[in-house]
Coordinates of N, CA and C in Angstrom, one line a residue:
M523 N -10.0 -7.4 8.8 CA -8.8 -7.7 9.1 C -7.8 -6.7 9.5
K524 N -7.1 -7.2 10.6 CA -6.1 -6.2 11.0 C -4.8 -6.3 10.3
E525 N -4.1 -5.1 10.1 CA -2.7 -5.3 9.6 C -1.8 -4.4 10.2
I526 N -0.6 -4.6 10.1 CA 0.6 -3.8 10.9 C 1.5 -3.5 9.5
E527 N 1.7 -2.3 9.4 CA 2.8 -2.1 8.3 C 3.6 -0.8 8.5
V528 N 4.7 -0.6 8.0 CA 5.4 0.4 8.0 C 5.9 0.7 6.4
K529 N 6.3 2.0 6.2 CA 6.9 2.3 4.9 C 8.5 2.6 5.2
V530 N 9.3 2.1 4.3 CA 10.7 2.0 4.5 C 11.1 3.2 3.3
L531 N 11.8 4.3 3.6 CA 12.4 5.2 2.8 C 13.9 5.4 2.8
N532 N 14.3 6.0 1.6 CA 15.7 6.2 1.5 C 16.7 5.2 1.7
V533 N 16.3 3.9 1.2 CA 17.2 2.7 1.3 C 17.3 2.3 -0.3
D534 N 18.4 1.5 -0.5 CA 18.7 1.0 -1.8 C 17.7 -0.1 -2.1
L535 N 16.6 0.2 -2.9 CA 15.6 -0.8 -3.2 C 16.1 -1.9 -4.0
E536 N 16.9 -1.6 -5.0 CA 17.5 -2.8 -5.9 C 18.3 -3.7 -4.9
K537 N 19.1 -3.2 -4.1 CA 19.9 -4.1 -3.2 C 18.9 -5.0 -2.4
I538 N 17.8 -4.3 -1.9 CA 16.9 -5.4 -1.1 C 16.2 -6.1 -1.8
K539 N 15.8 -5.8 -3.1 CA 15.3 -6.9 -4.1 C 16.2 -8.1 -4.3
E540 N 17.5 -7.7 -4.5 CA 18.3 -8.9 -4.7 C 18.5 -9.7 -3.5
K541 N 18.5 -9.1 -2.2 CA 18.5 -9.9 -1.1 C 17.4 -10.8 -1.0
L542 N 16.0 -10.3 -1.3 CA 15.0 -11.0 -1.2 C 15.1 -12.2 -2.2
K543 N 15.7 -12.0 -3.4 CA 15.7 -13.2 -4.3 C 16.7 -14.1 -3.7
S544 N 17.9 -13.8 -3.3 CA 18.8 -14.6 -2.7 C 18.3 -15.5 -1.4
L545 N 17.3 -15.0 -0.8 CA 16.6 -15.5 0.4 C 15.3 -16.4 -0.2
N546 N 15.3 -16.5 -1.5 CA 14.2 -17.4 -2.1 C 12.7 -16.8 -1.8
A547 N 12.7 -15.5 -1.6 CA 11.4 -14.9 -1.3 C 10.6 -15.2 -2.8
E548 N 9.3 -15.3 -2.5 CA 8.2 -15.6 -3.5 C 7.6 -14.1 -4.2
K549 N 8.0 -14.0 -5.3 CA 7.4 -12.8 -6.0 C 5.9 -13.3 -6.4
V550 N 4.8 -12.4 -5.5 CA 3.5 -12.7 -5.6 C 2.8 -11.7 -6.5
K551 N 3.1 -10.5 -6.7 CA 2.6 -9.7 -7.5 C 3.7 -8.7 -8.3
E552 N 3.1 -8.3 -9.4 CA 3.8 -7.1 -10.3 C 2.5 -6.4 -11.1
E553 N 2.1 -5.2 -10.5 CA 0.8 -4.7 -11.3 C 1.0 -3.2 -11.4
N554 N 0.2 -2.6 -12.0 CA -0.2 -1.4 -12.3 C -1.7 -1.1 -11.6
Q555 N -1.6 0.0 -10.7 CA -3.0 0.2 -10.1 C -3.5 1.7 -10.5
K556 N -4.7 1.8 -10.5 CA -5.4 2.9 -10.6 C -6.2 2.9 -9.2
N557 N -5.8 4.0 -8.3 CA -6.3 4.0 -7.1 C -7.4 5.3 -6.8
Y558 N -8.7 5.1 -6.5 CA -9.5 6.1 -6.2 C -9.8 6.3 -4.7
F559 N -9.3 7.1 -4.4 CA -9.4 7.5 -2.7 C -10.6 8.4 -2.3
F560 N -11.3 7.9 -1.5 CA -12.5 8.6 -0.7 C -12.4 8.8 0.7
S561 N -12.8 10.0 1.1 CA -12.7 10.1 2.6 C -13.8 9.5 3.5
L562 N -13.7 9.1 4.3 CA -14.6 8.4 5.1 C -15.8 9.6 5.6
P563 N -17.0 9.3 5.5 CA -18.2 10.2 5.6 C -18.0 10.9 7.1
N564 N -17.7 10.1 8.0 CA -18.0 10.5 9.4 C -16.5 11.2 10.0
G565 N -15.6 11.4 9.1 CA -14.4 12.2 9.7 C -13.3 11.3 10.3
E566 N -13.4 10.0 10.3 CA -12.7 9.1 10.9 C -11.4 9.1 10.0
N567 N -10.2 8.7 10.7 CA -8.9 8.6 10.4 C -8.9 7.2 9.3
G568 N -8.8 7.5 8.0 CA -8.8 6.4 7.2 C -9.5 6.7 5.8
Y569 N -9.8 5.7 4.9 CA -10.5 6.1 3.6 C -11.1 4.8 3.0
V570 N -12.0 5.0 1.9 CA -12.4 4.2 1.3 C -11.7 4.1 -0.1
R571 N -11.5 3.0 -0.8 CA -10.5 2.9 -1.9 C -11.2 2.0 -3.1
I572 N -11.4 2.5 -4.3 CA -11.7 1.7 -5.5 C -10.3 1.4 -6.0
R573 N -9.9 0.1 -6.4 CA -8.7 0.0 -7.2 C -8.7 -0.9 -8.4
I574 N -8.4 -0.4 -9.6 CA -8.3 -1.1 -10.6 C -7.0 -1.7 -10.8
I575 N -6.8 -3.0 -11.0 CA -5.5 -3.6 -11.0 C -5.4 -4.1 -12.2
E576 N -4.1 -4.0 -12.9 CA -3.7 -4.4 -13.9 C -2.4 -5.5 -13.6
D577 N -2.9 -6.8 -13.5 CA -1.8 -7.9 -13.1 C -1.0 -8.1 -14.3
L578 N 0.3 -7.7 -14.0 CA 1.4 -8.1 -15.1 C 1.9 -9.3 -15.2
I579 N 1.6 -10.3 -14.2 CA 2.1 -11.7 -14.2 C 1.1 -12.4 -14.9
D580 N -0.3 -12.5 -14.4 CA -1.2 -13.2 -14.9 C -2.1 -12.6 -16.0
R581 N -1.6 -11.5 -16.5 CA -2.3 -10.5 -17.6 C -3.9 -10.6 -17.3
K582 N -4.2 -10.2 -16.2 CA -5.7 -10.2 -15.8 C -6.0 -8.6 -15.4
E583 N -7.2 -8.3 -15.3 CA -7.5 -6.9 -14.7 C -8.6 -7.4 -13.6
K584 N -8.5 -6.7 -12.4 CA -9.5 -6.8 -11.3 C -9.8 -5.5 -10.7
I585 N -11.0 -5.5 -10.0 CA -11.4 -4.2 -9.3 C -11.8 -4.6 -7.9
T586 N -11.2 -3.9 -7.0 CA -11.4 -4.1 -5.5 C -12.1 -2.8 -5.0
L587 N -12.8 -3.1 -3.8 CA -13.4 -2.0 -3.0 C -12.7 -2.4 -1.7
C588 N -12.4 -1.3 -1.0 CA -11.7 -1.4 0.3 C -12.0 -0.3 1.1
I589 N -12.1 -0.6 2.5 CA -12.4 0.5 3.5 C -11.0 0.2 4.4
K590 N -10.4 1.2 4.9 CA -9.2 1.2 5.7 C -9.4 2.1 6.9
K591 N -9.3 1.7 8.2 CA -9.4 2.6 9.2 C -8.2 2.5 10.0
I592 N -7.5 3.6 10.2 CA -6.3 3.7 10.9 C -6.5 3.9 12.2
F593 N -5.9 3.0 13.2 CA -6.2 3.3 14.6 C -4.9 3.2 15.5
K594 N -3.8 3.0 14.9 CA -2.4 3.3 15.7 C -1.4 3.6 14.9
T595 N -0.6 4.5 15.1 CA 0.4 4.8 14.3 C 1.6 5.2 15.1
D596 N 2.1 4.3 16.2 CA 3.5 4.4 16.8 C 4.6 3.9 16.0
F597 N 5.1 2.7 16.5 CA 6.3 2.1 15.8 C 5.6 1.6 14.6
A598 N 4.6 1.2 14.4 CA 3.8 0.6 13.0 C 2.7 1.0 12.9
R599 N 2.2 1.3 11.7 CA 0.9 1.6 11.6 C -0.1 0.6 11.7
Q600 N -1.2 0.4 12.4 CA -2.0 -0.6 12.6 C -3.4 -0.2 12.0
N601 N -4.0 -1.1 11.2 CA -5.2 -0.8 10.4 C -6.2 -1.8 10.6
I602 N -7.5 -1.5 10.3 CA -8.6 -2.4 10.2 C -8.8 -2.3 8.8
E603 N -8.6 -3.4 8.0 CA -9.0 -3.2 6.4 C -9.8 -4.4 6.0
H604 N -10.9 -3.9 5.2 CA -11.9 -4.9 4.5 C -11.7 -4.6 3.1
E605 N -11.5 -5.7 2.4 CA -11.2 -5.5 0.8 C -12.0 -6.7 0.2
F606 N -12.5 -6.4 -0.9 CA -13.3 -7.5 -1.6 C -13.4 -7.1 -3.1
E607 N -13.3 -8.1 -3.9 CA -13.5 -7.9 -5.5 C -14.8 -7.5 -5.8
V608 N -14.9 -6.6 -6.8 CA -16.3 -6.2 -7.4 C -16.2 -6.3 -8.9
S609 N -17.4 -6.2 -9.4 CA -17.2 -6.6 -11.0 C -17.4 -5.2 -11.9
D610 N -18.0 -4.2 -11.2 CA -18.2 -3.0 -11.9 C -17.9 -1.6 -11.3
F611 N -16.9 -1.1 -11.9 CA -16.3 0.3 -11.4 C -17.4 1.4 -11.3
N612 N -18.2 1.4 -12.3 CA -19.0 2.7 -12.2 C -20.1 2.3 -11.1
E613 N -20.8 1.1 -11.1 CA -21.7 0.7 -10.0 C -21.0 1.1 -8.6
C614 N -19.8 0.9 -8.4 CA -19.1 1.1 -7.1 C -19.3 2.5 -6.8
I615 N -18.9 3.4 -7.9 CA -18.9 5.0 -7.7 C -20.3 5.2 -7.4
N616 N -21.2 4.7 -8.0 CA -22.7 5.0 -7.8 C -23.1 4.6 -6.3
F617 N -22.8 3.4 -6.0 CA -23.1 2.9 -4.6 C -22.5 3.8 -3.6
L618 N -21.2 4.2 -3.7 CA -20.6 5.1 -2.8 C -21.3 6.6 -2.7
N619 N -21.5 7.0 -4.0 CA -22.2 8.3 -3.9 C -23.7 8.3 -3.2
E620 N -24.3 7.1 -3.4 CA -25.8 6.9 -2.7 C -25.4 7.0 -1.0
L621 N -24.2 6.5 -0.6 CA -23.9 6.6 0.7 C -23.5 7.8 1.2
G622 N -23.3 8.9 0.3 CA -22.7 10.0 0.6 C -21.4 10.2 0.5
I623 N -20.8 9.3 -0.1 CA -19.3 9.4 -0.3 C -19.0 9.9 -1.6
N624 N -18.5 11.0 -1.7 CA -18.5 11.8 -3.2 C -17.2 12.1 -3.6
D625 N -16.4 12.6 -2.6 CA -15.2 13.3 -3.0 C -14.2 12.2 -3.2
F626 N -13.3 12.4 -4.2 CA -12.2 11.3 -4.6 C -11.2 12.0 -5.3
K627 N -10.1 11.2 -5.1 CA -8.9 11.7 -6.0 C -8.3 10.3 -6.5
R628 N -7.7 10.4 -7.7 CA -7.2 9.3 -8.3 C -5.7 9.4 -8.5
E629 N -5.0 8.3 -7.9 CA -3.6 8.3 -7.9 C -3.1 6.8 -8.4
D630 N -2.1 6.9 -9.2 CA -1.6 5.7 -10.0 C -0.3 5.3 -9.5
K631 N -0.1 3.9 -9.5 CA 1.3 3.6 -9.1 C 1.6 2.1 -9.7
H632 N 2.7 1.8 -9.7 CA 3.4 0.4 -10.0 C 3.8 -0.3 -8.8
R633 N 3.5 -1.5 -8.6 CA 3.6 -2.3 -7.3 C 4.3 -3.5 -7.8
E634 N 5.4 -4.0 -7.0 CA 6.0 -5.3 -6.9 C 6.0 -5.9 -5.8
S635 N 5.5 -7.0 -5.5 CA 5.3 -7.5 -4.2 C 6.0 -9.0 -4.0
Y636 N 6.6 -9.2 -2.7 CA 7.3 -10.5 -2.4 C 6.8 -11.0 -1.1
I637 N 6.8 -12.3 -0.7 CA 6.5 -12.8 0.6 C 7.7 -13.4 1.2
L638 N 8.1 -13.1 2.3 CA 9.2 -13.9 2.9 C 8.7 -14.0 4.4
N639 N 9.0 -15.3 4.9 CA 8.6 -15.5 6.2 C 7.0 -15.1 6.6
G640 N 6.2 -15.3 5.8 CA 4.9 -14.8 6.0 C 4.5 -13.3 6.1
T641 N 5.6 -12.6 5.6 CA 5.5 -11.2 5.6 C 5.5 -10.7 4.2
L642 N 4.6 -9.5 4.0 CA 4.6 -9.0 2.5 C 5.6 -7.9 2.5
I643 N 6.3 -7.8 1.5 CA 7.2 -6.6 1.2 C 6.8 -6.2 -0.1
E644 N 6.6 -5.0 -0.3 CA 6.1 -4.3 -1.4 C 6.9 -2.9 -1.7
F645 N 7.2 -2.9 -3.2 CA 8.0 -1.9 -3.7 C 6.8 -1.0 -4.5
D646 N 6.8 0.3 -4.2 CA 5.8 1.2 -4.7 C 6.6 2.3 -5.5
T647 N 6.0 2.5 -6.7 CA 6.4 3.7 -7.5 C 5.2 4.4 -7.9
W648 N 5.0 5.6 -7.4 CA 3.7 6.4 -7.8 C 4.1 7.2 -8.8
D649 N 3.1 7.7 -9.6 CA 3.2 8.7 -10.8 C 4.0 9.7 -9.9
K650 N 5.0 10.5 -10.7 CA 5.9 11.4 -10.0 C 5.1 12.5 -9.4
I651 N 3.9 12.9 -9.8 CA 3.2 14.0 -9.3 C 2.6 13.7 -7.9
V652 N 2.3 12.4 -7.6 CA 1.7 11.8 -6.5 C 2.9 11.8 -5.3
F653 N 3.9 11.1 -5.9 CA 5.0 11.0 -4.7 C 6.2 10.6 -5.7
P654 N 7.3 11.5 -5.6 CA 8.4 11.1 -6.6 C 9.6 10.3 -6.2
I655 N 9.4 9.4 -5.2 CA 10.4 8.6 -4.8 C 9.8 7.3 -4.5
P656 N 10.4 6.2 -5.1 CA 10.0 5.0 -4.9 C 10.2 4.6 -3.3
Y657 N 9.4 3.7 -2.9 CA 9.8 3.3 -1.5 C 9.1 2.0 -1.3
M658 N 9.5 1.3 0.0 CA 8.9 -0.1 0.2 C 7.9 0.2 1.3
E659 N 6.9 -0.8 1.3 CA 6.0 -1.1 2.4 C 6.2 -2.6 2.9
I660 N 6.2 -2.8 4.3 CA 6.3 -3.9 4.8 C 5.0 -4.3 5.7
E661 N 4.3 -5.4 5.3 CA 2.9 -5.5 6.0 C 3.1 -7.0 6.7
A662 N 3.2 -7.0 8.0 CA 3.7 -8.0 8.7 C 2.3 -8.6 9.6
P663 N 2.4 -10.0 9.8 CA 1.3 -10.3 11.0 C 1.3 -10.0 12.3
S664 N 2.5 -9.6 12.6 CA 2.7 -9.1 14.1 C 4.0 -8.1 14.0
I665 N 4.0 -7.6 15.3 CA 5.2 -6.5 15.4 C 6.5 -7.4 15.5
E666 N 6.5 -8.6 16.1 CA 7.7 -9.4 16.1 C 8.1 -9.8 14.8
A667 N 7.2 -10.2 13.8 CA 7.4 -10.5 12.5 C 8.2 -9.4 11.7
L668 N 7.6 -8.2 12.0 CA 8.0 -7.0 11.4 C 9.5 -6.8 11.6
E669 N 9.7 -6.9 13.1 CA 11.0 -6.7 13.6 C 12.2 -7.8 12.9
D670 N 11.7 -8.9 12.9 CA 12.5 -10.1 12.2 C 12.8 -9.7 10.8
I671 N 11.9 -9.2 10.0 CA 12.0 -8.8 8.5 C 13.1 -7.8 8.5
L672 N 12.9 -6.7 9.3 CA 13.9 -5.7 9.3 C 15.2 -6.0 9.6
K673 N 15.5 -7.1 10.5 CA 16.9 -7.5 10.9 C 17.2 -8.3 9.7
I674 N 16.5 -9.3 9.0 CA 16.9 -10.0 7.9 C 17.5 -9.1 6.8
L675 N 16.6 -8.2 6.4 CA 16.8 -7.4 5.3 C 17.9 -6.4 5.7
D676 N 18.2 -6.0 6.9 CA 19.2 -5.1 7.3 C 18.8 -3.7 7.2
I677 N 17.5 -3.5 7.7 CA 16.9 -2.1 7.5 C 16.9 -1.6 8.7
P678 N 17.7 -0.3 8.8 CA 17.7 0.4 10.2 C 16.4 1.0 10.5
K679 N 15.9 0.9 11.7 CA 14.8 1.5 12.1 C 14.5 2.9 11.9
D680 N 15.6 3.7 11.6 CA 15.4 5.2 11.4 C 15.1 5.4 9.9
K681 N 15.0 4.1 9.2 CA 14.5 4.4 7.8 C 13.0 4.0 7.6
I682 N 12.2 3.6 8.8 CA 10.8 3.3 8.6 C 10.1 4.4 9.2
T683 N 8.9 4.3 8.7 CA 7.9 5.3 9.4 C 6.5 4.6 9.4
S684 N 5.6 4.9 10.3 CA 4.4 4.5 10.5 C 3.3 5.4 9.6
K685 N 4.1 6.7 9.2 CA 3.3 7.7 8.6 C 2.6 7.4 7.4
G686 N 1.3 7.9 6.9 CA 0.8 7.7 5.7 C 1.6 8.6 4.7
L687 N 1.2 8.3 3.5 CA 1.8 9.1 2.5 C 1.6 10.7 2.3
L688 N 0.5 11.0 2.9 CA 0.1 12.5 3.0 C 1.0 13.1 4.0
E689 N 1.2 12.5 5.1 CA 2.1 13.0 6.1 C 3.4 13.1 5.7
I690 N 3.9 12.0 5.1 CA 5.4 12.0 4.4 C 5.6 13.1 3.6
K691 N 4.5 13.5 2.9 CA 4.7 14.4 1.7 C 4.6 15.9 2.3
R692 N 4.0 16.0 3.4 CA 3.8 17.4 4.2 C 5.4 17.5 4.8
D693 N 5.9 16.3 5.5 CA 7.3 16.4 6.2 C 8.2 16.9 5.1
M694 N 8.3 16.2 3.8 CA 9.2 16.5 2.8 C 9.1 17.9 2.2
G695 N 7.9 18.7 2.6 CA 7.6 20.0 1.8 C 7.1 19.7 0.5
L696 N 6.4 18.6 0.2 CA 5.8 18.4 -1.1 C 4.6 19.1 -1.1
I697 N 3.9 19.3 -0.1 CA 2.5 20.0 -0.1 C 2.5 21.0 1.0

């Protein structure tokens, strides 16, 4: 699946959540995540991820396996992503190890997600050691839909970035 996304930094997240509620956006997720990131073995730009999700709305847990390949990072980051549910975390680790995918890091976050006009708007709060500042991610089906949501939510384009978290942390002098 192709996705188009940006991160939104240095905006009043609570004000945007209130605006989403006033626009009758649907809250679709609130969850805690344990994310295990693995480098792609051939050096491609992207990663493999195992995610353990604690769903705080439905009170369920699930595990997903995902590969994300990043292929464009101008106005919005464009990725090819394939994700599916799995039943056994340890077997996922063993499977990846057999493929030669061994190195990983664990990073945890809280995520709250809304849908407005077919666009996913997510509020991420990572463990402070991973990233100290909460931010938004907007994942849209097209560049036009992304631009529409930015306009509706009154988010200036200078507050968005197509950079990944690692690049943002470098820019902020955090690593």
